Amino acid sequence: MRKYLALFLVAVLTVSFAAVACAAPKYQFKMGHPNPVDTPYDQTAHKFAELVKEKTKGEIEISLFPNSQLGDWTETFELISRGTVEMGFQIANAAYDPKLNFAYYMPYVVRDLEEGKKAYAPGGWAYDIIKDLWAEHGIKALAVYPIGMAGISLRDEPPSPGDPNVPKGMKVRVMPLPACSMTYEALGYIATPIPYAETYSAIQTGIADGQMGGPPFQAWSFRDVNKVWIQYNDYFEQHWIVINAQLWDKLGPELQQALQEAATEASNIRWSQVQDEDQHYRDVLEKENGWKIIMLSDAELEACANKVREVVWPKLKEMLGDELYNKMTESVKKQ
């Protein structure tokens, strides 16, 4: 009897170990993103990881590292390109290729969210260009993660905010990218390149009067040192769900399809949130923090876009190259 019981237990343990072995993921990927835990950004990243596990039947498991735990976006770009980090909700790093400026900050490619969705959603002209730019650096772009339409926050309202030809006499922190400085100079400001991590103290101490670099959500981070939001729509901020290209090629068609479906689904969730989120943070800044919210009219946005396209774009032609520059200008004309 004991002999049979022992054999039975051995059989049970063997089946159990086999079940555990079958349940173990075939691939375990690290994936970083730049935003804090429990933000909509982080929640979508978790949803993406859940979708991947579900759609691959547990073969791929993603470990998330929020709040730039794997490095800032400039570092993680290189890590994904090398394959040290497998995936990311990632920003393009133009330090590796000037053309990648188009994949992150290219002013007034679109003027509003409606144009943004047409250009950056699957099948859009900008979407196709940017996927190819990522591929040149060993990164497979799966889907856009839209952030929102950008603007600036300031201490006080500047003179004639919607007229780019009126000098504002205010120093604005800009991202350390030439296109950012040229854009805000064209809009009448004194552009001051400052790393994002130093921006709050720069405004607090008077080195800068305000900051640019994102939608109203970013302005909310400066709610204690600024009091005015101006919706310039100078660029549509978009990050991308990406994976190392060599790793992608090794996965095979079924896992590739599952990853692509998960990325597209996560992207669609975010597209449905962007407009409401931008409005939510404008409302919070106005009603809870006493900010003045300035929404430029269509005519003012058109004047700002035309000024930047006329003054700034030709200076960026060498950086982008003739082929990309011509594609961009022709596509914008057709919008």
Coordinates of C-alpha atoms in Angstrom, one line a residue:
M1 CA 0.0 0.0 0.0
R2 CA 2.8 2.4 0.9
K3 CA 4.6 1.5 -2.3
Y4 CA 1.5 2.5 -4.4
L5 CA 1.0 5.6 -2.3
A6 CA 4.6 6.6 -3.0
L7 CA 4.2 6.0 -6.7
F8 CA 1.0 8.0 -6.7
L9 CA 2.7 10.9 -5.0
V10 CA 5.6 10.7 -7.5
A11 CA 3.2 10.8 -10.3
V12 CA 1.3 13.8 -8.8
L13 CA 4.5 15.7 -8.3
T14 CA 5.7 14.9 -11.8
V15 CA 2.4 16.3 -13.3
S16 CA 2.6 19.3 -11.0
F17 CA 6.1 20.2 -12.0
A18 CA 5.2 19.7 -15.7
A19 CA 2.2 22.0 -15.3
V20 CA 4.5 24.6 -13.7
A21 CA 7.0 24.3 -16.4
C22 CA 4.3 24.7 -19.1
A23 CA 2.9 27.7 -17.3
A24 CA 6.3 29.5 -17.1
P25 CA 6.7 32.2 -19.7
K26 CA 8.9 31.5 -22.7
Y27 CA 10.0 35.2 -22.8
Q28 CA 10.3 37.7 -20.0
F29 CA 10.7 41.3 -21.2
K30 CA 11.7 44.5 -19.3
M31 CA 9.7 47.6 -20.3
G32 CA 10.3 51.1 -19.0
H33 CA 8.3 54.3 -19.2
P34 CA 8.9 57.9 -17.9
N35 CA 5.8 58.6 -15.9
P36 CA 4.9 57.9 -12.2
V37 CA 2.9 54.9 -10.9
D38 CA -0.9 55.1 -11.2
T39 CA -1.0 57.8 -13.8
P40 CA -3.1 57.1 -16.9
Y41 CA 0.2 56.5 -18.7
D42 CA 1.2 53.8 -16.1
Q43 CA -2.3 52.3 -16.2
T44 CA -2.2 51.9 -19.9
A45 CA 1.3 50.3 -19.7
H46 CA -0.1 47.8 -17.3
K47 CA -3.1 47.2 -19.5
F48 CA -0.7 46.5 -22.4
A49 CA 1.3 44.0 -20.3
E50 CA -2.0 42.2 -19.4
L51 CA -3.1 42.1 -23.0
V52 CA 0.3 40.7 -24.1
K53 CA 0.1 37.9 -21.5
E54 CA -3.5 37.1 -22.5
K55 CA -2.9 37.2 -26.2
T56 CA 0.3 35.1 -26.1
K57 CA -1.3 32.6 -23.7
G58 CA 1.4 33.4 -21.1
E59 CA 4.3 32.9 -23.4
I60 CA 5.4 36.5 -23.0
E61 CA 5.5 38.3 -19.6
I62 CA 6.4 41.9 -19.3
S63 CA 7.9 43.5 -16.2
L64 CA 7.2 47.2 -16.0
F65 CA 9.6 49.8 -14.7
P66 CA 7.8 53.2 -14.4
N67 CA 9.2 56.6 -13.5
S68 CA 12.4 56.2 -15.6
Q69 CA 13.7 53.4 -13.3
L70 CA 15.7 52.0 -16.3
G71 CA 17.1 55.4 -17.2
D72 CA 15.7 58.5 -18.8
W73 CA 14.3 58.4 -22.3
T74 CA 17.7 59.2 -23.9
E75 CA 19.2 56.3 -22.2
T76 CA 16.4 53.8 -22.7
F77 CA 16.4 54.5 -26.5
E78 CA 20.0 53.2 -26.7
L79 CA 19.2 50.3 -24.4
I80 CA 16.3 49.2 -26.5
S81 CA 18.4 49.6 -29.7
R82 CA 21.0 47.3 -28.3
G83 CA 18.5 44.8 -26.9
T84 CA 19.6 45.3 -23.3
V85 CA 16.1 46.4 -22.5
E86 CA 13.5 44.6 -24.7
M87 CA 10.6 47.0 -24.9
G88 CA 9.5 50.6 -24.0
F89 CA 6.9 53.3 -24.0
Q90 CA 9.6 55.4 -25.7
I91 CA 10.5 58.8 -27.0
A92 CA 12.7 59.1 -30.1
N93 CA 16.2 60.4 -29.3
A94 CA 17.4 62.8 -31.9
A95 CA 21.0 62.7 -30.5
Y96 CA 21.4 59.5 -32.6
D97 CA 20.1 60.9 -35.8
P98 CA 18.9 64.4 -36.6
K99 CA 16.0 63.0 -38.6
L100 CA 14.5 61.7 -35.4
N101 CA 13.6 65.3 -34.5
F102 CA 10.7 64.6 -36.8
A103 CA 9.7 61.7 -34.6
Y104 CA 9.4 63.8 -31.5
Y105 CA 9.5 67.6 -31.8
M106 CA 8.7 69.0 -35.2
P107 CA 6.7 72.2 -34.7
Y108 CA 3.3 72.7 -36.3
V109 CA 3.2 69.5 -38.3
V110 CA -0.4 69.4 -37.2
R111 CA -2.5 72.2 -35.7
D112 CA -5.0 70.3 -33.6
L113 CA -5.9 66.9 -32.2
E114 CA -8.1 66.0 -35.2
E115 CA -5.1 66.5 -37.6
G116 CA -2.9 64.7 -35.1
K117 CA -5.0 61.6 -35.2
K118 CA -5.1 61.5 -39.0
A119 CA -1.3 62.0 -39.2
Y120 CA -0.1 59.7 -36.4
A121 CA -2.7 56.9 -36.3
P122 CA -2.0 53.7 -38.3
G123 CA -2.0 54.5 -42.0
G124 CA -1.3 58.2 -41.4
W125 CA 1.5 59.9 -43.3
A126 CA 3.6 60.8 -40.2
Y127 CA 3.0 57.3 -38.7
D128 CA 4.6 55.6 -41.7
I129 CA 7.6 57.9 -41.8
I130 CA 8.3 57.6 -38.1
K131 CA 8.1 53.8 -38.1
D132 CA 10.8 53.7 -40.8
L133 CA 13.0 56.1 -38.8
W134 CA 12.8 53.9 -35.7
A135 CA 13.7 50.9 -37.9
E136 CA 16.9 52.5 -38.9
H137 CA 18.1 52.3 -35.3
G138 CA 17.2 48.6 -34.7
I139 CA 13.8 49.4 -33.1
K140 CA 10.4 48.1 -34.2
A141 CA 7.7 50.6 -33.6
L142 CA 4.4 48.9 -32.8
A143 CA 2.0 51.7 -32.1
V144 CA 1.7 55.4 -31.1
Y145 CA 1.0 56.3 -27.5
P146 CA -0.5 59.8 -27.9
I147 CA 0.2 62.3 -25.1
G148 CA -1.7 65.5 -26.2
M149 CA -1.4 68.9 -27.8
A150 CA 1.3 71.1 -26.3
G151 CA 1.5 74.7 -25.0
I152 CA 3.3 76.7 -22.3
S153 CA 2.8 77.7 -18.7
L154 CA 3.9 81.1 -17.5
R155 CA 4.0 83.3 -14.4
D156 CA 1.8 86.0 -16.0
E157 CA -0.1 86.6 -19.2
P158 CA 2.2 88.0 -22.0
P159 CA 1.2 90.8 -24.3
S160 CA -0.8 89.6 -27.3
P161 CA -0.2 85.8 -26.8
G162 CA -1.8 84.9 -30.1
D163 CA 0.2 87.3 -32.2
P164 CA 3.7 85.8 -33.0
N165 CA 5.0 89.2 -34.2
V166 CA 4.6 90.8 -30.8
P167 CA 7.7 90.4 -28.5
K168 CA 6.6 88.9 -25.2
G169 CA 9.7 89.8 -23.2
M170 CA 9.4 86.6 -21.2
K171 CA 12.0 83.8 -20.8
V172 CA 10.6 80.3 -21.5
R173 CA 12.3 77.1 -20.6
V174 CA 12.5 75.0 -23.8
M175 CA 13.7 71.5 -24.3
P176 CA 17.4 71.4 -25.3
L177 CA 16.6 70.9 -28.9
P178 CA 17.3 73.5 -31.6
A179 CA 13.8 73.3 -33.1
C180 CA 12.3 74.2 -29.7
S181 CA 14.4 77.3 -29.3
M182 CA 13.7 78.5 -32.8
T183 CA 10.0 77.9 -32.4
Y184 CA 9.5 79.9 -29.3
E185 CA 11.8 82.7 -30.5
A186 CA 9.5 82.8 -33.6
L187 CA 6.5 83.1 -31.3
G188 CA 8.1 86.1 -29.6
Y189 CA 9.7 84.6 -26.4
I190 CA 13.2 84.4 -25.1
A191 CA 14.0 80.7 -25.4
T192 CA 16.1 79.3 -22.5
P193 CA 17.2 75.6 -23.0
I194 CA 17.0 73.9 -19.6
P195 CA 16.9 70.2 -18.7
Y196 CA 13.4 69.2 -17.5
A197 CA 14.7 68.1 -14.1
E198 CA 15.9 71.7 -13.4
T199 CA 12.8 73.4 -14.7
Y200 CA 10.9 73.8 -11.5
S201 CA 13.7 75.4 -9.6
A202 CA 14.5 77.6 -12.7
I203 CA 11.0 79.1 -12.6
Q204 CA 11.0 79.3 -8.8
T205 CA 14.2 81.3 -8.8
G206 CA 13.3 83.5 -11.8
I207 CA 15.8 82.1 -14.3
A208 CA 12.8 81.3 -16.5
D209 CA 9.2 82.7 -16.5
G210 CA 7.6 79.5 -17.6
Q211 CA 8.1 76.3 -19.5
M212 CA 7.1 74.4 -22.7
G213 CA 7.3 70.8 -23.6
G214 CA 4.0 69.0 -23.2
P215 CA 0.2 69.2 -22.8
P216 CA -1.7 70.6 -19.8
F217 CA -0.8 67.6 -17.7
Q218 CA 2.8 68.8 -17.7
A219 CA 1.7 72.3 -16.7
W220 CA -0.1 70.8 -13.7
S221 CA 3.3 69.8 -12.3
F222 CA 4.2 73.6 -12.2
R223 CA 0.9 74.6 -10.6
D224 CA 2.6 76.3 -7.6
V225 CA 5.0 78.4 -9.7
N226 CA 3.0 79.4 -12.7
K227 CA -0.5 80.9 -13.2
V228 CA -1.2 81.0 -17.0
W229 CA -1.6 78.3 -19.6
I230 CA -1.5 79.1 -23.3
Q231 CA -2.6 76.4 -25.8
Y232 CA -0.2 77.0 -28.6
N233 CA -0.5 73.5 -30.2
D234 CA 3.1 73.9 -31.3
Y235 CA 3.4 70.1 -31.5
F236 CA 1.6 66.9 -30.9
E237 CA 3.4 65.0 -28.3
Q238 CA 3.6 61.3 -29.0
H239 CA 5.5 58.4 -27.5
W240 CA 5.7 54.9 -29.1
I241 CA 5.3 51.3 -27.9
V242 CA 8.5 49.7 -29.3
I243 CA 10.5 46.5 -29.2
N244 CA 14.1 45.7 -30.1
A245 CA 14.0 44.7 -33.8
Q246 CA 16.2 41.7 -33.6
L247 CA 14.1 40.3 -30.8
W248 CA 11.0 41.0 -32.8
D249 CA 12.3 39.0 -35.8
K250 CA 13.0 36.0 -33.5
L251 CA 9.5 35.8 -32.1
G252 CA 7.7 34.2 -35.1
P253 CA 4.4 35.2 -36.7
E254 CA 1.9 34.2 -34.0
L255 CA 3.7 36.0 -31.1
Q256 CA 4.3 39.0 -33.4
Q257 CA 0.6 39.2 -34.2
A258 CA -0.3 39.0 -30.6
L259 CA 2.1 41.8 -29.6
Q260 CA 0.9 44.0 -32.4
E261 CA -2.7 43.4 -31.5
A262 CA -2.0 44.3 -27.8
A263 CA -0.1 47.5 -28.8
T264 CA -2.9 48.6 -31.2
E265 CA -5.5 48.0 -28.5
A266 CA -3.5 49.9 -25.9
S267 CA -3.0 52.7 -28.4
N268 CA -6.7 52.9 -29.1
I269 CA -7.5 53.1 -25.4
R270 CA -5.2 56.1 -25.1
W271 CA -6.5 57.8 -28.3
S272 CA -9.9 57.8 -26.6
Q273 CA -8.6 59.5 -23.5
V274 CA -6.4 62.4 -24.9
Q275 CA -8.9 65.1 -25.6
D276 CA -10.8 64.6 -22.3
E277 CA -7.5 64.4 -20.3
D278 CA -6.2 67.7 -21.8
Q279 CA -9.5 69.4 -20.9
H280 CA -9.5 67.8 -17.4
Y281 CA -6.1 69.4 -16.5
R282 CA -7.1 72.8 -18.0
D283 CA -10.2 72.7 -15.8
V284 CA -8.2 71.6 -12.7
L285 CA -5.7 74.4 -13.3
E286 CA -8.4 77.0 -13.7
K287 CA -10.9 75.9 -11.0
E288 CA -8.6 74.5 -8.3
N289 CA -5.4 76.5 -8.8
G290 CA -6.8 79.8 -10.0
W291 CA -4.9 79.8 -13.4
K292 CA -5.9 81.8 -16.4
I293 CA -6.4 79.4 -19.4
I294 CA -5.9 81.0 -22.8
M295 CA -7.2 79.0 -25.8
L296 CA -6.0 80.7 -29.0
S297 CA -8.6 81.2 -31.8
D298 CA -8.3 79.3 -35.1
A299 CA -7.0 82.5 -36.7
E300 CA -4.3 82.9 -34.0
L301 CA -3.3 79.3 -34.2
E302 CA -3.0 79.7 -38.0
A303 CA -0.9 82.8 -37.6
C304 CA 1.5 81.1 -35.2
A305 CA 1.7 78.0 -37.4
N306 CA 2.4 80.0 -40.5
K307 CA 5.1 82.1 -38.8
V308 CA 6.9 79.0 -37.5
R309 CA 6.6 77.2 -40.8
E310 CA 7.9 80.2 -42.7
V311 CA 10.8 81.0 -40.3
V312 CA 11.8 77.8 -38.6
W313 CA 11.1 75.0 -41.1
P314 CA 13.7 76.1 -43.7
K315 CA 16.4 76.1 -40.9
L316 CA 15.5 72.5 -40.1
K317 CA 15.8 71.3 -43.7
E318 CA 19.4 70.3 -43.5
M319 CA 18.8 68.4 -40.3
L320 CA 15.9 66.4 -41.8
G321 CA 17.4 65.9 -45.3
D322 CA 15.7 66.8 -48.5
E323 CA 13.7 63.6 -48.9
L324 CA 12.1 63.8 -45.4
Y325 CA 11.6 67.6 -45.6
N326 CA 9.8 67.4 -48.9
K327 CA 7.6 64.5 -47.7
M328 CA 6.6 66.6 -44.7
T329 CA 5.9 69.8 -46.5
E330 CA 3.8 68.1 -49.2
S331 CA 1.8 66.0 -46.6
V332 CA 1.1 69.1 -44.5
K333 CA -0.3 71.0 -47.5
K334 CA -2.7 68.1 -48.1
Q335 CA -4.1 68.1 -44.6

